[in-house]
Tab-separated table of C-alpha atoms in Angstrom:
chain	number	residue	atom	x	y	z
A	982	MET	CA	-31.820	10.899	-38.268
A	983	ASN	CA	-29.142	12.967	-36.011
A	984	ARG	CA	-26.411	12.047	-33.783
A	985	GLU	CA	-28.484	12.566	-30.907
A	986	ARG	CA	-31.176	10.657	-32.025
A	987	VAL	CA	-29.447	7.515	-32.534
A	988	ALA	CA	-27.139	8.002	-29.533
A	989	TRP	CA	-30.869	8.289	-27.494
A	990	ILE	CA	-32.220	4.765	-29.385
A	991	VAL	CA	-28.833	2.938	-28.888
A	992	CYS	CA	-28.852	3.925	-24.646
A	993	ILE	CA	-32.780	2.494	-24.702
A	994	CYS	CA	-31.831	-0.573	-26.557
A	995	VAL	CA	-28.870	-1.427	-24.552
A	996	LEU	CA	-31.110	-0.238	-21.230
A	997	ALA	CA	-33.821	-2.435	-22.919
A	998	LEU	CA	-31.886	-5.460	-23.287
A	999	PHE	CA	-30.480	-5.038	-19.728
A	1000	ALA	CA	-33.811	-4.737	-18.116
A	1001	LEU	CA	-34.391	-7.878	-19.478
A	1002	GLN	CA	-31.283	-9.830	-18.493
A	1003	VAL	CA	-30.803	-8.357	-14.755
A	1004	PRO	CA	-33.111	-9.090	-11.815
A	1005	GLY	CA	-34.943	-5.873	-10.055
A	1006	SER	CA	-37.819	-4.237	-9.673
A	1007	ASN	CA	-39.741	-1.367	-12.114
A	1008	ALA	CA	-38.858	1.658	-10.073
A	1009	SER	CA	-35.635	0.414	-10.312
A	1010	ARG	CA	-35.359	-0.148	-14.411
A	1011	ASP	CA	-37.131	3.496	-14.321
A	1012	ASP	CA	-34.575	5.433	-12.512
A	1013	ASP	CA	-32.312	3.464	-15.057
A	1014	TYR	CA	-33.889	5.123	-17.841
A	1015	ALA	CA	-33.964	8.355	-16.203
A	1016	PHE	CA	-30.936	8.804	-15.879
A	1017	VAL	CA	-30.245	7.612	-18.633
A	1018	ARG	CA	-32.702	10.570	-20.427
A	1019	LYS	CA	-30.804	13.245	-18.173
A	1020	LEU	CA	-27.549	12.350	-19.752
A	1021	VAL	CA	-28.432	12.393	-23.140
A	1022	ASP	CA	-30.452	15.773	-22.591
A	1023	ILE	CA	-27.522	17.192	-20.940
A	1024	HIS	CA	-25.023	16.144	-23.743
A	1025	ARG	CA	-27.405	17.376	-26.551
A	1026	GLN	CA	-27.674	20.643	-24.878
A	1027	VAL	CA	-23.971	21.051	-24.538
A	1028	ALA	CA	-22.628	20.004	-27.866
A	1029	ALA	CA	-25.512	22.297	-29.581
A	1030	ASN	CA	-24.925	25.725	-27.430
A	1031	TYR	CA	-21.398	25.926	-25.465
A	1032	VAL	CA	-19.575	28.517	-26.973
A	1033	GLU	CA	-16.352	26.316	-27.768
A	1034	PRO	CA	-15.830	23.153	-29.523
A	1035	ILE	CA	-16.397	20.636	-26.938
A	1036	ASN	CA	-13.910	17.337	-27.309
A	1037	GLU	CA	-16.102	14.704	-27.394
A	1038	ASP	CA	-13.684	12.154	-25.390
A	1039	LYS	CA	-12.829	14.654	-22.764
A	1040	LEU	CA	-16.854	15.093	-21.802
A	1041	ARG	CA	-17.565	10.969	-22.104
A	1042	ASP	CA	-14.397	10.479	-19.474
A	1043	GLY	CA	-15.305	13.270	-17.539
A	1044	ALA	CA	-19.269	11.988	-17.330
A	1045	ILE	CA	-16.989	9.195	-16.438
A	1046	ASP	CA	-14.897	10.461	-13.676
A	1047	GLY	CA	-18.049	13.214	-12.316
A	1048	MET	CA	-19.837	9.704	-11.677
A	1049	MET	CA	-17.050	7.770	-10.023
A	1050	ALA	CA	-15.415	10.801	-8.077
A	1051	GLU	CA	-18.898	10.886	-5.651
A	1052	LEU	CA	-18.074	7.539	-5.384
A	1053	ASP	CA	-14.074	6.972	-3.320
A	1054	PRO	CA	-10.966	7.874	-4.088
A	1055	PHE	CA	-10.111	3.995	-4.425
A	1056	SER	CA	-12.895	2.946	-7.292
A	1057	ILE	CA	-11.860	4.429	-10.631
A	1058	TYR	CA	-12.072	3.978	-14.450
A	1059	ILE	CA	-9.534	3.471	-15.939
A	1060	PRO	CA	-9.740	3.816	-19.553
A	1061	PRO	CA	-7.931	1.548	-23.026
A	1062	ALA	CA	-4.601	3.901	-22.437
A	1063	GLU	CA	-3.942	3.248	-19.100
A	1064	GLN	CA	-4.267	-0.189	-18.415
A	1065	GLU	CA	-0.938	-1.435	-19.419
A	1066	GLY	CA	0.284	1.174	-16.911
A	1067	PHE	CA	-1.789	0.150	-13.892
A	1068	ASP	CA	-1.509	-3.623	-14.959
A	1069	ARG	CA	2.190	-3.204	-14.369
A	1070	MET	CA	1.407	-1.034	-11.446
A	1071	LEU	CA	-0.524	-4.216	-9.635
A	1072	GLU	CA	2.605	-6.717	-10.725
A	1073	GLY	CA	5.363	-4.113	-8.804
A	1074	SER	CA	6.577	-2.395	-11.830
A	1075	LEU	CA	5.891	0.737	-13.154
A	1076	LYS	CA	6.488	4.227	-14.729
A	1077	GLY	CA	7.165	7.223	-12.859
A	1078	VAL	CA	8.154	8.258	-9.721
A	1079	GLY	CA	6.897	6.186	-7.023
A	1080	ILE	CA	3.891	7.620	-4.698
A	1081	GLN	CA	0.734	6.457	-3.424
A	1082	LEU	CA	-1.391	9.013	-3.377
A	1083	ASP	CA	-4.894	9.692	-1.458
A	1084	MET	CA	-7.424	12.748	-1.648
A	1085	THR	CA	-8.594	13.766	2.265
A	1086	ASP	CA	-11.814	14.838	3.223
A	1087	ASP	CA	-10.901	18.332	2.102
A	1088	GLY	CA	-9.779	17.761	-1.408
A	1089	LYS	CA	-6.318	17.956	-0.857
A	1090	VAL	CA	-3.882	15.543	-2.854
A	1091	GLU	CA	-1.715	14.006	-0.066
A	1092	VAL	CA	1.238	11.180	-0.247
A	1093	VAL	CA	0.123	8.266	1.605
A	1094	THR	CA	3.536	7.120	0.804
A	1095	PRO	CA	6.547	7.100	-1.331
A	1096	ILE	CA	7.184	4.324	-2.837
A	1097	ASP	CA	10.813	2.677	-1.665
A	1098	ASP	CA	13.986	3.130	-3.821
A	1099	SER	CA	11.607	5.034	-6.330
A	1100	PRO	CA	11.884	8.600	-7.480
A	1101	ALA	CA	10.005	9.891	-5.239
A	1102	LEU	CA	11.937	9.222	-2.008
A	1103	LYS	CA	15.249	9.972	-2.902
A	1104	ALA	CA	13.521	13.239	-4.520
A	1105	GLY	CA	12.519	14.029	-0.265
A	1106	VAL	CA	9.286	13.188	-0.658
A	1107	MET	CA	7.673	12.291	2.248
A	1108	ALA	CA	4.329	10.536	3.811
A	1109	GLY	CA	1.821	13.307	4.567
A	1110	ASP	CA	3.353	16.028	2.083
A	1111	VAL	CA	0.354	17.590	0.031
A	1112	VAL	CA	0.507	18.366	-3.554
A	1113	LEU	CA	0.350	21.941	-3.978
A	1114	LYS	CA	1.497	22.442	-7.406
A	1115	VAL	CA	3.028	19.726	-10.687
A	1116	ASN	CA	5.283	21.610	-13.044
A	1117	GLY	CA	4.291	24.613	-11.260
A	1118	GLU	CA	1.128	24.404	-12.493
A	1119	ASN	CA	-2.055	24.487	-8.991
A	1120	VAL	CA	-3.456	21.054	-8.756
A	1121	GLU	CA	-6.125	22.891	-5.968
A	1122	GLY	CA	-9.460	21.664	-7.081
A	1123	LEU	CA	-8.171	18.565	-9.229
A	1124	LYS	CA	-9.439	15.310	-8.451
A	1125	ILE	CA	-7.513	12.834	-7.906
A	1126	ASN	CA	-7.251	10.885	-11.019
A	1127	GLU	CA	-6.109	14.095	-12.874
A	1128	VAL	CA	-3.283	15.213	-10.526
A	1129	ILE	CA	-1.772	11.328	-11.049
A	1130	LYS	CA	-1.810	12.218	-15.038
A	1131	ARG	CA	-0.055	15.617	-14.652
A	1132	ILE	CA	2.859	13.549	-12.129
A	1133	ALA	CA	3.217	10.402	-14.909
A	1134	GLY	CA	5.095	10.575	-18.267
A	1135	PRO	CA	7.356	9.418	-20.278
A	1136	VAL	CA	10.297	7.929	-18.904
A	1137	ASP	CA	13.880	9.891	-18.412
A	1138	SER	CA	11.578	13.009	-18.378
A	1139	LYS	CA	11.649	14.977	-15.203
A	1140	VAL	CA	8.836	16.231	-13.137
A	1141	THR	CA	8.471	18.873	-10.185
A	1142	LEU	CA	6.290	18.571	-7.435
A	1143	THR	CA	5.813	21.542	-4.754
A	1144	VAL	CA	4.203	20.414	-1.303
A	1145	ARG	CA	3.432	21.215	1.848
A	1146	ARG	CA	5.155	19.378	4.484
A	1147	VAL	CA	3.217	18.171	7.760
A	1148	THR	CA	5.198	21.149	9.678
A	1149	GLY	CA	3.590	23.839	7.183
A	1150	GLU	CA	6.945	24.689	5.492
A	1151	GLU	CA	6.826	23.889	1.410
A	1152	ALA	CA	9.433	22.340	-0.979
A	1153	THR	CA	9.964	22.199	-4.289
A	1154	LEU	CA	10.996	19.076	-5.504
A	1155	SER	CA	12.616	17.681	-9.075
A	1156	MET	CA	12.857	14.504	-9.965
A	1157	THR	CA	13.121	11.452	-12.987
A	1158	ARG	CA	10.687	9.314	-14.183
A	1159	GLN	CA	11.484	5.539	-13.964
A	1160	GLU	CA	10.834	2.494	-14.421
A	1161	ILE	CA	10.143	1.339	-11.055
A	1162	VAL	CA	10.868	-2.438	-9.701
A	1163	VAL	CA	10.104	-2.628	-6.593
A	1164	PRO	CA	11.773	-4.143	-3.849
A	1165	THR	CA	9.151	-5.490	-1.309
A	1166	VAL	CA	11.588	-7.470	1.062
A	1167	LYS	CA	14.498	-5.922	2.827
A	1168	GLY	CA	16.794	-6.364	5.820
A	1169	PHE	CA	18.239	-4.169	8.554
A	1170	GLY	CA	21.463	-2.712	6.294
A	1171	ARG	CA	23.780	-4.358	4.056
A	1172	LYS	CA	26.733	-7.320	4.422
A	1173	ALA	CA	30.058	-6.325	2.880
A	1174	ASP	CA	29.070	-7.809	-0.022
A	1175	ASN	CA	25.759	-6.196	-0.420
A	1176	SER	CA	23.376	-8.647	0.154
A	1177	TRP	CA	20.363	-8.157	2.756
A	1178	ASP	CA	21.962	-8.732	6.906
A	1179	PHE	CA	18.396	-9.568	8.222
A	1180	TYR	CA	19.993	-8.997	11.518
A	1181	ILE	CA	19.271	-6.057	14.425
A	1182	SER	CA	20.412	-8.082	16.998
A	1183	ASN	CA	23.204	-11.535	16.533
A	1184	ASP	CA	22.902	-12.284	20.505
A	1185	PRO	CA	20.273	-12.886	20.886
A	1186	LYS	CA	19.463	-14.196	17.085
A	1187	ILE	CA	16.699	-10.838	16.484
A	1188	GLY	CA	15.827	-11.071	13.349
A	1189	TYR	CA	14.386	-7.817	11.061
A	1190	ILE	CA	12.933	-7.506	7.740
A	1191	ARG	CA	11.014	-4.486	6.704
A	1192	ILE	CA	7.694	-5.216	3.887
A	1193	THR	CA	7.579	-2.061	1.715
A	1194	GLN	CA	4.314	-3.708	-0.347
A	1195	PHE	CA	2.921	-6.512	-1.399
A	1196	THR	CA	3.470	-7.576	-4.989
A	1197	PRO	CA	3.542	-11.240	-6.668
A	1198	ASP	CA	7.005	-12.392	-4.784
A	1199	THR	CA	6.474	-11.205	-1.352
A	1200	TYR	CA	5.746	-14.305	0.129
A	1201	ASP	CA	8.560	-16.289	-2.258
A	1202	ARG	CA	10.896	-13.008	-1.165
A	1203	LEU	CA	10.193	-13.636	2.727
A	1204	LYS	CA	9.989	-17.195	2.530
A	1205	ASN	CA	13.559	-17.316	0.926
A	1206	ALA	CA	15.087	-15.010	3.996
A	1207	LEU	CA	13.560	-16.950	6.748
A	1208	VAL	CA	14.403	-20.352	5.722
A	1209	GLY	CA	15.087	-20.637	2.223
A	1210	ALA	CA	13.788	-20.254	-1.491
A	1211	ASP	CA	14.737	-24.326	-1.994
A	1212	ALA	CA	13.471	-25.685	1.966
A	1213	ASP	CA	10.298	-27.321	2.482
A	1214	ILE	CA	8.402	-25.400	5.193
A	1215	ASP	CA	6.952	-29.049	6.618
A	1216	ASP	CA	10.172	-30.714	6.799
A	1217	PRO	CA	12.568	-28.373	9.252
A	1218	LYS	CA	15.532	-30.378	8.609
A	1219	THR	CA	16.226	-28.658	4.703
A	1220	TYR	CA	15.938	-25.037	6.350
A	1221	LYS	CA	18.099	-22.339	5.479
A	1222	GLY	CA	17.882	-18.627	6.087
A	1223	LEU	CA	17.385	-16.952	9.888
A	1224	ILE	CA	15.593	-19.936	11.149
A	1225	GLY	CA	17.884	-22.166	9.795
A	1226	GLU	CA	20.511	-20.070	11.604
A	1227	GLY	CA	19.194	-20.364	15.237
A	1228	MET	CA	16.740	-16.940	14.548
A	1229	GLN	CA	14.994	-16.441	18.019
A	1230	ALA	CA	12.600	-13.423	17.502
A	1231	LEU	CA	11.548	-11.625	14.528
A	1232	ILE	CA	10.776	-7.821	14.003
A	1233	LEU	CA	8.051	-7.608	11.148
A	1234	ASP	CA	7.716	-3.910	9.837
A	1235	LEU	CA	5.266	-3.124	8.068
A	1236	ARG	CA	5.349	0.934	8.439
A	1237	TYR	CA	5.111	2.947	5.431
A	1238	ASN	CA	4.114	-0.183	3.198
A	1239	PRO	CA	0.605	0.739	1.605
A	1240	GLY	CA	-0.514	-2.751	1.174
A	1241	GLY	CA	-0.950	-4.214	-2.697
A	1242	ARG	CA	-1.766	-7.742	-3.462
A	1243	LEU	CA	-4.203	-9.735	-1.104
A	1244	ASP	CA	-3.593	-12.608	-2.555
A	1245	GLN	CA	-0.167	-12.040	-0.965
A	1246	ALA	CA	-0.890	-10.922	2.340
A	1247	ILE	CA	-3.104	-14.199	2.986
A	1248	LYS	CA	-0.083	-16.355	2.450
A	1249	VAL	CA	1.899	-14.050	4.475
A	1250	VAL	CA	-0.594	-14.665	7.746
A	1251	ASP	CA	-0.899	-18.561	6.784
A	1252	MET	CA	3.278	-18.748	6.833
A	1253	PHE	CA	2.977	-18.054	10.739
A	1254	VAL	CA	-0.634	-19.196	11.934
A	1255	ASP	CA	-1.838	-22.931	11.583
A	1256	LYS	CA	-5.516	-22.813	11.703
A	1257	GLY	CA	-8.595	-19.659	12.174
A	1258	VAL	CA	-9.833	-17.174	10.148
A	1259	ILE	CA	-7.430	-14.623	8.264
A	1260	VAL	CA	-9.666	-12.199	7.332
A	1261	SER	CA	-13.120	-11.772	6.165
A	1262	THR	CA	-14.575	-9.530	3.238
A	1263	LYS	CA	-18.696	-8.831	2.612
A	1264	GLY	CA	-20.401	-5.963	0.858
A	1265	ARG	CA	-23.193	-4.860	0.026
A	1266	ASN	CA	-23.997	-7.115	-2.622
A	1267	ARG	CA	-20.769	-9.629	-1.698
A	1268	PRO	CA	-21.635	-13.129	0.536
A	1269	GLU	CA	-19.474	-12.764	3.303
A	1270	HIS	CA	-15.671	-14.899	2.569
A	1271	LYS	CA	-13.657	-16.540	5.004
A	1272	GLU	CA	-9.383	-17.124	4.411
A	1273	VAL	CA	-8.710	-19.867	6.684
A	1274	ALA	CA	-5.083	-20.555	7.549
A	1275	HIS	CA	-4.016	-24.731	7.437
A	1276	ALA	CA	-1.624	-26.193	9.621
A	1277	GLU	CA	0.654	-27.043	6.350
A	1278	GLY	CA	3.050	-24.961	5.377
A	1279	THR	CA	3.304	-22.644	8.625
A	1280	LEU	CA	6.634	-21.988	9.771
A	1281	PRO	CA	7.824	-23.484	13.758
A	1282	HIS	CA	6.584	-20.953	16.407
A	1283	PHE	CA	8.935	-18.209	17.971
A	1284	PRO	CA	8.629	-14.983	19.042
A	1285	MET	CA	7.458	-11.716	16.782
A	1286	VAL	CA	6.641	-7.768	17.097
A	1287	VAL	CA	5.087	-6.071	14.146
A	1288	LEU	CA	5.629	-2.790	13.353
A	1289	VAL	CA	2.441	0.055	12.265
A	1290	ASN	CA	2.392	2.856	11.781
A	1291	GLU	CA	-0.380	5.766	9.718
A	1292	HIS	CA	0.992	5.066	6.844
A	1293	SER	CA	0.769	1.204	6.773
A	1294	ALA	CA	-2.086	0.303	4.955
A	1295	SER	CA	-4.822	-2.002	2.857
A	1296	ALA	CA	-2.511	-5.269	3.154
A	1297	SER	CA	-0.340	-4.106	5.677
A	1298	GLU	CA	-2.801	-4.005	7.265
A	1299	ILE	CA	-3.890	-7.011	7.310
A	1300	VAL	CA	-0.999	-9.105	8.248
A	1301	ALA	CA	-0.846	-7.162	11.532
A	1302	GLY	CA	-4.546	-7.569	12.561
A	1303	SER	CA	-4.643	-10.786	11.818
A	1304	LEU	CA	-1.864	-11.908	13.112
A	1305	MET	CA	-2.447	-9.890	15.932
A	1306	ASP	CA	-5.991	-11.434	16.344
A	1307	ASN	CA	-4.366	-14.797	15.889
A	1308	LYS	CA	-2.424	-14.011	19.434
A	1309	ARG	CA	0.483	-14.732	16.550
A	1310	ALA	CA	2.333	-11.977	17.270
A	1311	LEU	CA	2.493	-8.451	19.522
A	1312	VAL	CA	1.910	-5.071	16.942
A	1313	MET	CA	3.670	-1.750	18.376
A	1314	GLY	CA	3.905	1.799	16.865
A	1315	ASN	CA	0.651	3.902	15.942
A	1316	ARG	CA	-3.066	3.251	14.974
A	1317	SER	CA	-2.761	2.241	11.204
A	1318	PHE	CA	-3.739	3.954	7.634
A	1319	GLY	CA	-7.546	2.470	7.296
A	1320	LYS	CA	-7.653	1.543	3.792
A	1321	GLY	CA	-9.792	-2.010	4.358
A	1322	SER	CA	-11.431	-1.818	0.786
A	1323	VAL	CA	-11.377	-4.763	-1.126
A	1324	GLN	CA	-11.296	-3.105	-5.200
A	1325	GLU	CA	-12.777	-5.425	-8.312
A	1326	ILE	CA	-11.045	-4.925	-11.456
A	1327	MET	CA	-14.399	-4.990	-13.866
A	1328	PRO	CA	-13.503	-5.135	-17.633
A	1329	LEU	CA	-15.969	-2.710	-20.437
A	1330	GLU	CA	-17.446	-4.374	-23.174
A	1331	SER	CA	-15.545	-3.424	-26.360
A	1332	LYS	CA	-12.325	-2.767	-25.453
A	1333	GLY	CA	-13.595	0.387	-23.429
A	1334	GLY	CA	-11.105	0.122	-20.644
A	1335	GLU	CA	-11.748	-1.381	-16.961
A	1336	LEU	CA	-13.525	-0.383	-14.001
A	1337	LYS	CA	-11.139	-0.708	-10.891
A	1338	LEU	CA	-14.848	-0.797	-8.266
A	1339	THR	CA	-14.663	-0.915	-4.483
A	1340	VAL	CA	-17.520	-4.301	-4.003
A	1341	ALA	CA	-16.792	-5.040	-0.317
A	1342	TYR	CA	-14.573	-4.129	2.967
A	1343	TYR	CA	-11.951	-6.335	4.906
A	1344	TYR	CA	-12.753	-7.833	8.334
A	1345	LEU	CA	-10.486	-8.947	10.580
A	1346	PRO	CA	-11.167	-12.338	12.458
A	1347	SER	CA	-12.159	-10.265	15.719
A	1348	GLY	CA	-15.107	-8.649	13.616
A	1349	ARG	CA	-13.568	-5.597	13.145
A	1350	LEU	CA	-13.673	-3.010	10.348
A	1351	VAL	CA	-10.511	-1.989	8.642
A	1352	HIS	CA	-11.916	0.548	6.385
A	1353	ARG	CA	-11.924	4.052	7.760
A	1354	LYS	CA	-15.843	5.775	6.299
A	1355	LYS	CA	-16.155	9.430	6.112
A	1356	ASP	CA	-16.472	11.068	10.627
A	1357	ALA	CA	-15.416	7.674	12.027
A	1358	LYS	CA	-13.794	7.341	15.622
A	1359	ASP	CA	-12.561	3.747	15.352
A	1360	TRP	CA	-10.169	2.177	11.779
A	1361	GLY	CA	-7.785	0.030	10.985
A	1362	VAL	CA	-5.455	-1.538	13.350
A	1363	GLU	CA	-5.149	-0.293	16.654
A	1364	PRO	CA	-1.296	-1.815	17.917
A	1365	GLN	CA	-1.476	-3.123	21.450
A	1366	VAL	CA	1.595	-1.036	22.775
A	1367	VAL	CA	1.022	2.686	20.936
A	1368	ILE	CA	4.763	4.216	20.314
A	1369	PRO	CA	4.044	7.976	18.930
A	1370	MET	CA	6.742	9.455	16.845
A	1371	ASP	CA	6.981	12.672	16.054
A	1372	GLU	CA	7.075	14.793	12.860
A	1373	VAL	CA	11.360	14.923	13.267
A	1374	GLN	CA	12.102	11.307	14.348
A	1375	SER	CA	9.561	10.145	11.130
A	1376	ALA	CA	11.644	12.731	9.309
A	1377	ILE	CA	15.402	11.111	10.600
A	1378	ALA	CA	14.295	7.045	10.434
A	1379	MET	CA	12.978	7.122	6.698
A	1380	LYS	CA	16.370	8.824	5.843
A	1381	GLN	CA	18.479	6.316	8.393
A	1382	ARG	CA	16.224	3.457	6.997
A	1383	LEU	CA	17.134	4.641	3.118
A	1384	THR	CA	20.769	5.221	4.147
A	1385	ALA	CA	21.317	1.635	5.394
A	1386	GLU	CA	19.923	0.222	2.548
A	1387	LEU	CA	22.068	0.804	-0.107
A	1388	MET	CA	24.605	-0.611	-1.050
A	1389	HIS	CA	28.334	-0.128	-0.112
A	1390	ARG	CA	30.624	1.784	-2.724
A	1391	PRO	CA	33.343	-0.207	-3.499
A	1392	THR	CA	36.769	0.037	-1.389
A	1393	THR	CA	40.618	-0.753	-2.584
A	1394	GLY	CA	41.809	-0.540	0.339
A	1395	PRO	CA	40.407	-3.760	3.144
A	1396	ALA	CA	36.856	-3.700	4.831
A	1397	THR	CA	36.658	-2.078	8.358
A	1398	GLN	CA	33.978	-3.341	11.061
A	1399	GLN	CA	32.116	-0.625	12.184
A	1400	THR	CA	31.772	-1.169	16.316
A	1401	ILE	CA	28.218	-1.248	17.532
A	1402	VAL	CA	27.013	-0.148	20.593
A	1403	MET	CA	23.354	0.493	22.493
A	1404	SER	CA	22.255	4.339	21.511
A	1405	ALA	CA	22.442	5.809	25.437
A	1406	THR	CA	20.091	9.220	23.682
A	1407	GLN	CA	17.044	9.359	23.385
A	1408	PRO	CA	16.311	6.809	19.934
A	1409	THR	CA	15.168	9.149	17.212
A	1410	ASP	CA	13.291	5.768	15.946
A	1411	PRO	CA	11.440	4.797	19.221
A	1412	GLN	CA	9.294	2.155	17.634
A	1413	LEU	CA	11.945	-0.096	16.375
A	1414	ASP	CA	14.236	0.737	19.376
A	1415	SER	CA	10.979	-0.441	21.551
A	1416	ALA	CA	10.610	-3.601	19.494
A	1417	MET	CA	13.951	-4.563	19.898
A	1418	LYS	CA	14.438	-3.716	23.599
A	1419	THR	CA	10.771	-6.070	24.089
A	1420	MET	CA	12.414	-9.408	21.990
A	1421	ILE	CA	15.822	-9.120	23.837
A	1422	GLY	CA	14.199	-9.151	27.192
A	1423	TYR	CA	11.615	-12.253	25.311
A	1424	VAL	CA	14.082	-13.821	25.337
A	1425	ILE	CA	16.411	-13.431	28.100
A	1426	PHE	CA	12.684	-14.352	30.205
A	1427	GLN	CA	12.750	-17.588	28.379
A	1428	GLY	CA	16.062	-18.504	29.286
A	1429	ASP	CA	18.710	-17.258	26.764
A	1430	ARG	CA	21.575	-15.255	28.128
A	1431	ILE	CA	23.219	-12.483	26.385
A	1432	SER	CA	26.965	-13.461	25.372
A	1433	SER	CA	28.284	-10.216	23.657
A	1434	ALA	CA	26.925	-6.529	23.977
A	1435	THR	CA	26.248	-7.157	19.853
A	1436	THR	CA	23.192	-5.331	19.221
A	1437	ARG	CA	22.875	-3.157	16.261
A	1438	PRO	CA	21.719	0.831	17.435
A	1439	THR	CA	18.280	1.307	15.730
A	1440	THR	CA	19.933	5.146	15.268
A	1441	GLN	CA	22.683	6.751	13.369
A	1442	PRO	CA	24.122	9.740	12.976
A	1443	VAL	CA	22.606	11.807	10.100
A	1444	HIS	CA	25.372	13.584	8.347
């Protein structure tokens, strides 16, 4: 009995068993049989007649990748050899250069955002860059999974990316692959001891926290910054952190945040909201499920602005949109990315890898669909206050954030304190500048007075 016949008999047996276990119409089962019959026939013809010897593993994976490519960029097959790396990425650590990629409608591989502190960011990769070459080899026409495989590689090995900027210019950037532990909660800058300074204004006390991604420890790190790691949120007497120090308002910066763990996003919203729907999910074969806020574990109320831009995606859109719909925060910036789909990880039998499959969509409390479907005119989170930023401003603002977050080098002389004044020139980060002024104005309106000019500028000279 030849191999093709064995494969055909196995497929028929599997489908017969599947048909007995899974409800569905006879027409649906007939479609399954027809699909497998055609697949086996194609494989037989290729194996017998293709001009070159074939690699069975590559042929199998190619068939799977081709099927998944007809769905969306977020539904993918994860072979056994790649499961460990995929799981590490979900946990907030990964090996590579640290960029999130997406495929545009016209087939280009675009950088959604470089991950904070990653080799890619340090090498100059920017959100919106289109990847043209990897190690000098053209990637045009390749599927996103193939591009990712070419960029990935062993730790301490080098890779070169050629990208096209939004402005049309091309750049070739070299970087070294590393083990990346993703920091997710950051302040406005560093103190003298290299701990985070979470204030953008000292009087009034305006806090600033930037969440770069939602990983398993994001909620805990945010709680630590606001009230201290050991605090009981329901007992203000135990508070330390920003709120314990008398913070009067908060700016939560979710710009360039690609998303991550939904459970962490829900816990973050629940920290600020005491009742109402946080987010709901529903799909073709998934009943609607609503996540609801709880009064227990909610922080005291204080004024709050959330910043988003076109590179805020997934879980960051849930946080911003839910806080806005629940009237807990003012959202400022640009409309978010529109990645509002739910993926489930489905292990395959016989250690055959995993399937990451889109099964539902996210809906905000208002009922708004977050996900940007093809040809959609409405998606994501639309800020209540829209503040455009051009590419030059975005590039400078990102560079300034990176510079401000670097740890200080040791000094042999006495430390000096920089005099801080409000910038009188046109700000290069108008979104953050507007958020700061809005919060200061609100605090003043509530009756608190600024006793001295100690607010921080949102811009610094770039050298």
